[in-house]
């Protein structure tokens, strides 16, 4: 009987037939979701021989939702994901125009999915701009709810920005706004609570996977209290909550300034295991790292609230309008996001089987168009590539 996944006493309870809501996604979402679903179902069947299976439940968002309900993110979609805890999604286009917020951002905010988790690893055979791409193997924990993404800013010339500048100059005695009459102003909130829950998730992940180093990436040399706070609160958390692991050598905390981090991931990526970053730094770094190991077509991601258990796994690329509907897109990002989901619900045997099949497929030169040219092989369509993975399962 299919049932919901639940969180009981801080532990995820996963039935043998969990109901998992999915959002197919816009654009290439339709090309890659079907293949991904078929592959996951086949892998689950292969490993558990009918004893476990996923009961998929489609929920609408994006263009499909707009066409049938007149809204891009219907309440029922949010409610269903809220009550089922774990969901997976294809890419969603950001509706253009005033008043439309990004659906991805809306989902993250509504469910308070504070950790954006991106494992970055190299799959042999994938074209990369690096000489030794296999040295890049780390997991990024990007804070997902604070920083400039809080969206608090005022436009140059408005009454509001004048009020803010007046307050800063006359009440706070700020004398450093270089051009007060032609400035827009943005606010960057970074809290101890928000930083520590993210860094705690990164440390727990490191300990669970027997990875030693957790690196705090920040710009605290310039922004002492926001970025510097992230660093300071990270060290404090480690000392207070992980003293044993620190002292018996299972855990090592260090920190690095964001610009140096971007240099080091190219020069010495092997220095990093698990990395915790503030929101904006994490945004830049995760795309740069994805590019190092083959680009967004193969980079998986998850947005997680480890306290409530809510987790939305997603392809990290966009809707790729230039190739949508052409059966050309690389489904690896969504397949690997599904692997993260399987790990999260404790079905690691299935994700391991899937990753092995995917690796073998890529290594044998069977790839989609985004990899084919630089590998000097013929491009497979999305569905041909998916069939090759199925054969190797
Ligand atoms: P994009 O990621 O859609 O495309 C960038 C480039 O990468 C394109 O050349 C595209 O063809 C290629 N590409 C992307 N995914 C691919 C795949 N699976 N296989 C092969 N090639 C792939 O970025 P964009 O064009 O800037 O954004 C298009 C839309 O997607 C926008 O509306 C944007 O808001 C949205 N978007 C959504 C998400 C998300 O849902 N998580 C993320 C980024 C962008």
CSV table of N, CA and C in Angstrom, one decimal, residues 135-240:
chain,number,residue,atom,x,y,z
A,135,UNK,N,40.1,15.3,-9.7
A,135,UNK,CA,40.5,15.9,-8.3
A,135,UNK,C,39.4,16.7,-7.7
A,136,UNK,N,38.4,17.1,-8.5
A,136,UNK,CA,37.3,17.9,-8.0
A,136,UNK,C,36.3,16.9,-7.5
A,137,UNK,N,36.2,16.9,-6.2
A,137,UNK,CA,35.2,15.9,-5.6
A,137,UNK,C,34.8,16.5,-4.2
A,138,UNK,N,33.7,17.3,-4.2
A,138,UNK,CA,33.4,18.0,-2.9
A,138,UNK,C,31.9,18.2,-2.9
A,139,UNK,N,31.3,18.4,-1.8
A,139,UNK,CA,29.9,18.7,-1.7
A,139,UNK,C,29.7,20.1,-1.1
A,140,UNK,N,28.9,20.9,-1.9
A,140,UNK,CA,28.6,22.3,-1.5
A,140,UNK,C,27.4,22.4,-0.7
A,141,UNK,N,27.4,23.1,0.4
A,141,UNK,CA,26.2,23.4,1.2
A,141,UNK,C,26.1,25.0,1.1
A,142,UNK,N,25.1,25.4,0.3
A,142,UNK,CA,24.9,26.8,0.1
A,142,UNK,C,23.7,27.3,0.9
A,143,UNK,N,23.8,28.3,1.7
A,143,UNK,CA,22.7,28.8,2.5
A,143,UNK,C,21.7,29.3,1.5
A,144,UNK,N,20.4,29.0,1.8
A,144,UNK,CA,19.4,29.2,0.7
A,144,UNK,C,18.3,30.3,1.1
A,145,UNK,N,18.4,30.9,2.2
A,145,UNK,CA,17.3,31.7,2.6
A,145,UNK,C,17.6,33.2,3.0
A,146,UNK,N,18.9,33.5,3.1
A,146,UNK,CA,19.3,34.8,3.6
A,146,UNK,C,20.1,35.5,2.5
A,147,UNK,N,20.9,36.5,3.0
A,147,UNK,CA,21.8,37.2,2.1
A,147,UNK,C,21.0,38.1,1.2
A,148,UNK,N,21.6,38.5,0.1
A,148,UNK,CA,20.9,39.5,-0.8
A,148,UNK,C,19.7,38.8,-1.4
A,149,UNK,N,19.5,37.5,-1.3
A,149,UNK,CA,18.3,36.9,-1.8
A,149,UNK,C,17.1,37.1,-1.0
A,150,UNK,N,17.2,37.8,0.1
A,150,UNK,CA,16.1,38.2,0.9
A,150,UNK,C,15.2,39.2,0.1
A,151,UNK,N,15.9,39.8,-0.9
A,151,UNK,CA,15.2,40.7,-1.9
A,151,UNK,C,14.8,42.0,-1.2
A,152,UNK,N,15.6,42.5,-0.3
A,152,UNK,CA,15.3,43.8,0.3
A,152,UNK,C,16.2,44.9,-0.4
A,153,UNK,N,15.6,45.6,-1.3
A,153,UNK,CA,16.4,46.7,-2.0
A,153,UNK,C,15.4,47.7,-2.5
A,154,UNK,N,16.0,48.9,-2.6
A,154,UNK,CA,15.2,50.1,-3.1
A,154,UNK,C,15.9,50.7,-4.2
A,155,UNK,N,15.1,51.1,-5.2
A,155,UNK,CA,15.6,51.7,-6.5
A,155,UNK,C,16.0,53.1,-6.4
A,156,UNK,N,17.1,53.5,-7.0
A,156,UNK,CA,17.6,54.9,-7.1
A,156,UNK,C,16.4,55.8,-7.4
A,157,UNK,N,16.4,56.9,-6.7
A,157,UNK,CA,15.4,58.0,-7.1
A,157,UNK,C,14.1,57.8,-6.4
A,158,UNK,N,13.8,56.7,-5.8
A,158,UNK,CA,12.4,56.5,-5.2
A,158,UNK,C,12.4,57.2,-3.8
A,159,UNK,N,11.1,57.4,-3.4
A,159,UNK,CA,10.9,58.0,-2.1
A,159,UNK,C,11.5,57.1,-1.0
A,160,UNK,N,11.4,55.8,-1.2
A,160,UNK,CA,11.8,54.8,-0.2
A,160,UNK,C,13.4,54.9,-0.1
A,161,UNK,N,14.1,54.9,-1.2
A,161,UNK,CA,15.5,54.9,-1.1
A,161,UNK,C,16.0,56.2,-0.5
A,162,UNK,N,15.3,57.3,-0.7
A,162,UNK,CA,15.7,58.6,-0.1
A,162,UNK,C,15.5,58.5,1.4
A,163,UNK,N,14.4,57.8,1.8
A,163,UNK,CA,14.2,57.6,3.3
A,163,UNK,C,15.3,56.8,3.9
A,164,UNK,N,15.7,55.7,3.2
A,164,UNK,CA,16.7,54.8,3.7
A,164,UNK,C,18.0,55.6,3.8
A,165,UNK,N,18.4,56.3,2.7
A,165,UNK,CA,19.7,57.1,2.7
A,165,UNK,C,19.7,58.2,3.8
A,166,UNK,N,18.5,58.8,3.9
A,166,UNK,CA,18.4,59.9,5.0
A,166,UNK,C,18.6,59.2,6.4
A,167,UNK,N,18.0,58.1,6.6
A,167,UNK,CA,18.2,57.4,7.9
A,167,UNK,C,19.7,57.0,8.1
A,168,UNK,N,20.3,56.5,7.0
A,168,UNK,CA,21.7,56.1,7.2
A,168,UNK,C,22.6,57.3,7.5
A,169,UNK,N,22.4,58.4,6.7
A,169,UNK,CA,23.3,59.5,6.8
A,169,UNK,C,23.0,60.3,8.1
A,170,UNK,N,21.7,60.5,8.4
A,170,UNK,CA,21.4,61.5,9.5
A,170,UNK,C,21.2,60.8,10.9
A,171,UNK,N,20.7,59.5,10.9
A,171,UNK,CA,20.5,58.9,12.2
A,171,UNK,C,21.7,58.0,12.5
A,172,UNK,N,22.2,57.3,11.5
A,172,UNK,CA,23.3,56.4,11.7
A,172,UNK,C,24.7,57.0,11.5
A,173,UNK,N,24.7,58.2,11.0
A,173,UNK,CA,25.9,59.0,10.8
A,173,UNK,C,26.9,58.3,9.8
A,174,UNK,N,26.2,57.6,8.8
A,174,UNK,CA,27.0,57.0,7.7
A,174,UNK,C,27.5,58.0,6.8
A,175,UNK,N,28.8,58.1,6.6
A,175,UNK,CA,29.3,59.2,5.7
A,175,UNK,C,30.0,58.6,4.4
A,176,UNK,N,29.7,57.3,4.2
A,176,UNK,CA,30.5,56.6,3.2
A,176,UNK,C,29.7,56.3,1.9
A,177,UNK,N,28.5,56.8,1.8
A,177,UNK,CA,27.8,56.5,0.5
A,177,UNK,C,28.3,57.5,-0.5
A,178,UNK,N,29.0,56.9,-1.5
A,178,UNK,CA,29.8,57.8,-2.4
A,178,UNK,C,28.9,58.7,-3.2
A,179,UNK,N,27.8,58.2,-3.8
A,179,UNK,CA,26.9,59.0,-4.6
A,179,UNK,C,25.4,58.9,-4.0
A,180,UNK,N,25.1,59.6,-2.9
A,180,UNK,CA,23.8,59.4,-2.3
A,180,UNK,C,22.6,59.7,-3.1
A,181,UNK,N,22.8,60.6,-4.1
A,181,UNK,CA,21.6,61.0,-4.9
A,181,UNK,C,21.4,60.0,-6.0
A,182,UNK,N,22.3,59.2,-6.4
A,182,UNK,CA,22.1,58.3,-7.5
A,182,UNK,C,22.4,56.9,-7.1
A,183,UNK,N,22.1,56.5,-5.8
A,183,UNK,CA,22.3,55.2,-5.3
A,183,UNK,C,21.0,54.4,-5.2
A,184,UNK,N,21.1,53.1,-5.6
A,184,UNK,CA,20.1,52.2,-5.1
A,184,UNK,C,20.7,51.5,-3.9
A,185,UNK,N,19.8,51.0,-3.0
A,185,UNK,CA,20.4,50.4,-1.8
A,185,UNK,C,19.8,49.0,-1.6
A,186,UNK,N,20.7,48.1,-1.2
A,186,UNK,CA,20.2,46.7,-0.9
A,186,UNK,C,20.7,46.3,0.5
A,187,UNK,N,19.9,45.4,1.1
A,187,UNK,CA,20.2,45.0,2.5
A,187,UNK,C,20.6,43.5,2.5
A,188,UNK,N,21.6,43.2,3.2
A,188,UNK,CA,22.1,41.8,3.3
A,188,UNK,C,22.0,41.3,4.7
A,189,UNK,N,20.9,40.6,5.0
A,189,UNK,CA,20.8,40.0,6.3
A,189,UNK,C,21.5,38.6,6.4
A,190,UNK,N,22.3,38.4,7.4
A,190,UNK,CA,22.9,37.1,7.6
A,190,UNK,C,22.8,36.9,9.1
A,191,UNK,N,22.2,35.8,9.6
A,191,UNK,CA,22.0,35.6,11.0
A,191,UNK,C,22.8,34.5,11.5
A,192,UNK,N,23.0,34.5,12.9
A,192,UNK,CA,23.6,33.4,13.5
A,192,UNK,C,22.8,32.1,13.4
A,193,UNK,N,21.5,32.2,13.6
A,193,UNK,CA,20.6,31.0,13.5
A,193,UNK,C,20.7,30.4,12.1
A,194,UNK,N,20.5,31.3,11.1
A,194,UNK,CA,20.5,30.8,9.7
A,194,UNK,C,21.9,30.2,9.3
A,195,UNK,N,23.0,30.9,9.7
A,195,UNK,CA,24.3,30.3,9.4
A,195,UNK,C,24.5,29.0,10.1
A,196,UNK,N,24.2,28.9,11.3
A,196,UNK,CA,24.5,27.7,12.1
A,196,UNK,C,23.7,26.5,11.6
A,197,UNK,N,22.4,26.7,11.3
A,197,UNK,CA,21.7,25.5,10.8
A,197,UNK,C,22.2,25.0,9.5
A,198,UNK,N,22.8,25.9,8.7
A,198,UNK,CA,23.4,25.4,7.4
A,198,UNK,C,24.7,24.7,7.7
A,199,UNK,N,25.5,25.3,8.6
A,199,UNK,CA,26.8,24.8,8.8
A,199,UNK,C,26.7,23.4,9.6
A,200,UNK,N,25.7,23.4,10.4
A,200,UNK,CA,25.4,22.1,11.1
A,200,UNK,C,25.1,21.0,10.1
A,201,UNK,N,24.3,21.3,9.1
A,201,UNK,CA,23.9,20.3,8.1
A,201,UNK,C,25.2,19.9,7.3
A,202,UNK,N,26.1,20.8,7.1
A,202,UNK,CA,27.3,20.5,6.4
A,202,UNK,C,28.2,19.5,7.2
A,203,UNK,N,28.3,19.9,8.5
A,203,UNK,CA,29.1,19.0,9.4
A,203,UNK,C,28.5,17.6,9.6
A,204,UNK,N,27.2,17.6,9.8
A,204,UNK,CA,26.5,16.3,9.9
A,204,UNK,C,26.8,15.4,8.7
A,205,UNK,N,26.7,16.0,7.5
A,205,UNK,CA,26.9,15.3,6.3
A,205,UNK,C,28.3,14.8,6.2
A,206,UNK,N,29.3,15.7,6.6
A,206,UNK,CA,30.7,15.3,6.6
A,206,UNK,C,30.9,14.1,7.5
A,207,UNK,N,30.4,14.1,8.7
A,207,UNK,CA,30.6,13.0,9.6
A,207,UNK,C,30.0,11.7,9.2
A,208,UNK,N,28.8,11.9,8.6
A,208,UNK,CA,28.0,10.7,8.1
A,208,UNK,C,28.8,10.0,7.0
A,209,UNK,N,29.4,10.8,6.2
A,209,UNK,CA,30.1,10.2,5.0
A,209,UNK,C,31.6,10.0,5.3
A,210,UNK,N,32.0,10.1,6.6
A,210,UNK,CA,33.5,10.0,6.9
A,210,UNK,C,34.4,10.9,6.1
A,211,UNK,N,33.9,12.1,5.9
A,211,UNK,CA,34.7,13.1,5.3
A,211,UNK,C,35.2,14.0,6.4
A,212,UNK,N,36.5,14.4,6.3
A,212,UNK,CA,37.0,15.1,7.5
A,212,UNK,C,36.9,16.6,7.4
A,213,UNK,N,37.2,17.2,6.3
A,213,UNK,CA,37.3,18.7,6.3
A,213,UNK,C,36.0,19.4,5.9
A,214,UNK,N,35.6,20.3,6.7
A,214,UNK,CA,34.5,21.2,6.4
A,214,UNK,C,35.1,22.6,6.3
A,215,UNK,N,34.9,23.3,5.2
A,215,UNK,CA,35.5,24.6,4.9
A,215,UNK,C,34.4,25.6,4.9
A,216,UNK,N,34.6,26.7,5.6
A,216,UNK,CA,33.7,27.8,5.6
A,216,UNK,C,34.2,28.9,4.7
A,217,UNK,N,33.4,29.1,3.6
A,217,UNK,CA,33.8,30.1,2.6
A,217,UNK,C,33.1,31.4,2.9
A,218,UNK,N,33.8,32.5,2.9
A,218,UNK,CA,33.1,33.8,3.3
A,218,UNK,C,33.9,35.0,2.8
A,219,UNK,N,33.4,36.1,2.9
A,219,UNK,CA,34.1,37.4,2.5
A,219,UNK,C,34.2,38.3,3.7
A,220,UNK,N,34.6,37.6,4.8
A,220,UNK,CA,34.6,38.3,6.1
A,220,UNK,C,35.7,39.4,6.3
A,221,UNK,N,36.7,39.4,5.3
A,221,UNK,CA,37.7,40.4,5.4
A,221,UNK,C,37.1,41.8,5.0
A,222,UNK,N,36.0,41.8,4.3
A,222,UNK,CA,35.4,43.0,3.9
A,222,UNK,C,34.1,43.3,4.6
A,223,UNK,N,33.2,42.2,4.8
A,223,UNK,CA,32.0,42.3,5.5
A,223,UNK,C,32.1,41.6,6.8
A,224,UNK,N,32.6,42.4,7.8
A,224,UNK,CA,33.0,41.8,9.1
A,224,UNK,C,31.8,41.1,9.8
A,225,UNK,N,30.7,41.7,9.8
A,225,UNK,CA,29.6,41.2,10.7
A,225,UNK,C,28.7,40.2,10.0
A,226,UNK,N,28.5,40.3,8.7
A,226,UNK,CA,27.6,39.4,7.9
A,226,UNK,C,28.5,38.2,7.5
A,227,UNK,N,29.4,38.4,6.6
A,227,UNK,CA,30.2,37.3,6.1
A,227,UNK,C,31.2,36.8,7.3
A,228,UNK,N,31.7,37.8,8.0
A,228,UNK,CA,32.6,37.5,9.1
A,228,UNK,C,31.8,36.7,10.2
A,229,UNK,N,30.5,37.1,10.4
A,229,UNK,CA,29.7,36.4,11.3
A,229,UNK,C,29.5,34.9,11.0
A,230,UNK,N,29.3,34.7,9.7
A,230,UNK,CA,29.1,33.3,9.2
A,230,UNK,C,30.3,32.5,9.6
A,231,UNK,N,31.5,33.0,9.4
A,231,UNK,CA,32.7,32.3,9.8
A,231,UNK,C,32.8,32.1,11.3
A,232,UNK,N,32.6,33.2,12.0
A,232,UNK,CA,32.7,33.1,13.5
A,232,UNK,C,31.7,32.1,14.1
A,233,UNK,N,30.5,32.2,13.7
A,233,UNK,CA,29.4,31.4,14.2
A,233,UNK,C,29.6,29.9,13.8
A,234,UNK,N,30.3,29.7,12.7
A,234,UNK,CA,30.6,28.4,12.2
A,234,UNK,C,31.6,27.7,13.2
A,235,UNK,N,32.7,28.4,13.5
A,235,UNK,CA,33.7,27.9,14.5
A,235,UNK,C,33.0,27.7,15.8
A,236,UNK,N,32.2,28.6,16.3
A,236,UNK,CA,31.6,28.5,17.6
A,236,UNK,C,30.7,27.2,17.6
A,237,UNK,N,29.9,27.0,16.6
A,237,UNK,CA,29.1,25.9,16.5
A,237,UNK,C,29.9,24.6,16.6
A,238,UNK,N,31.0,24.5,15.8
A,238,UNK,CA,31.8,23.3,15.8
A,238,UNK,C,32.3,23.1,17.3
A,239,UNK,N,32.8,24.1,17.9
A,239,UNK,CA,33.4,23.9,19.3
A,239,UNK,C,32.3,23.5,20.3
A,240,UNK,N,31.1,24.1,20.1
A,240,UNK,CA,30.0,23.7,21.1
A,240,UNK,C,29.4,22.4,20.8
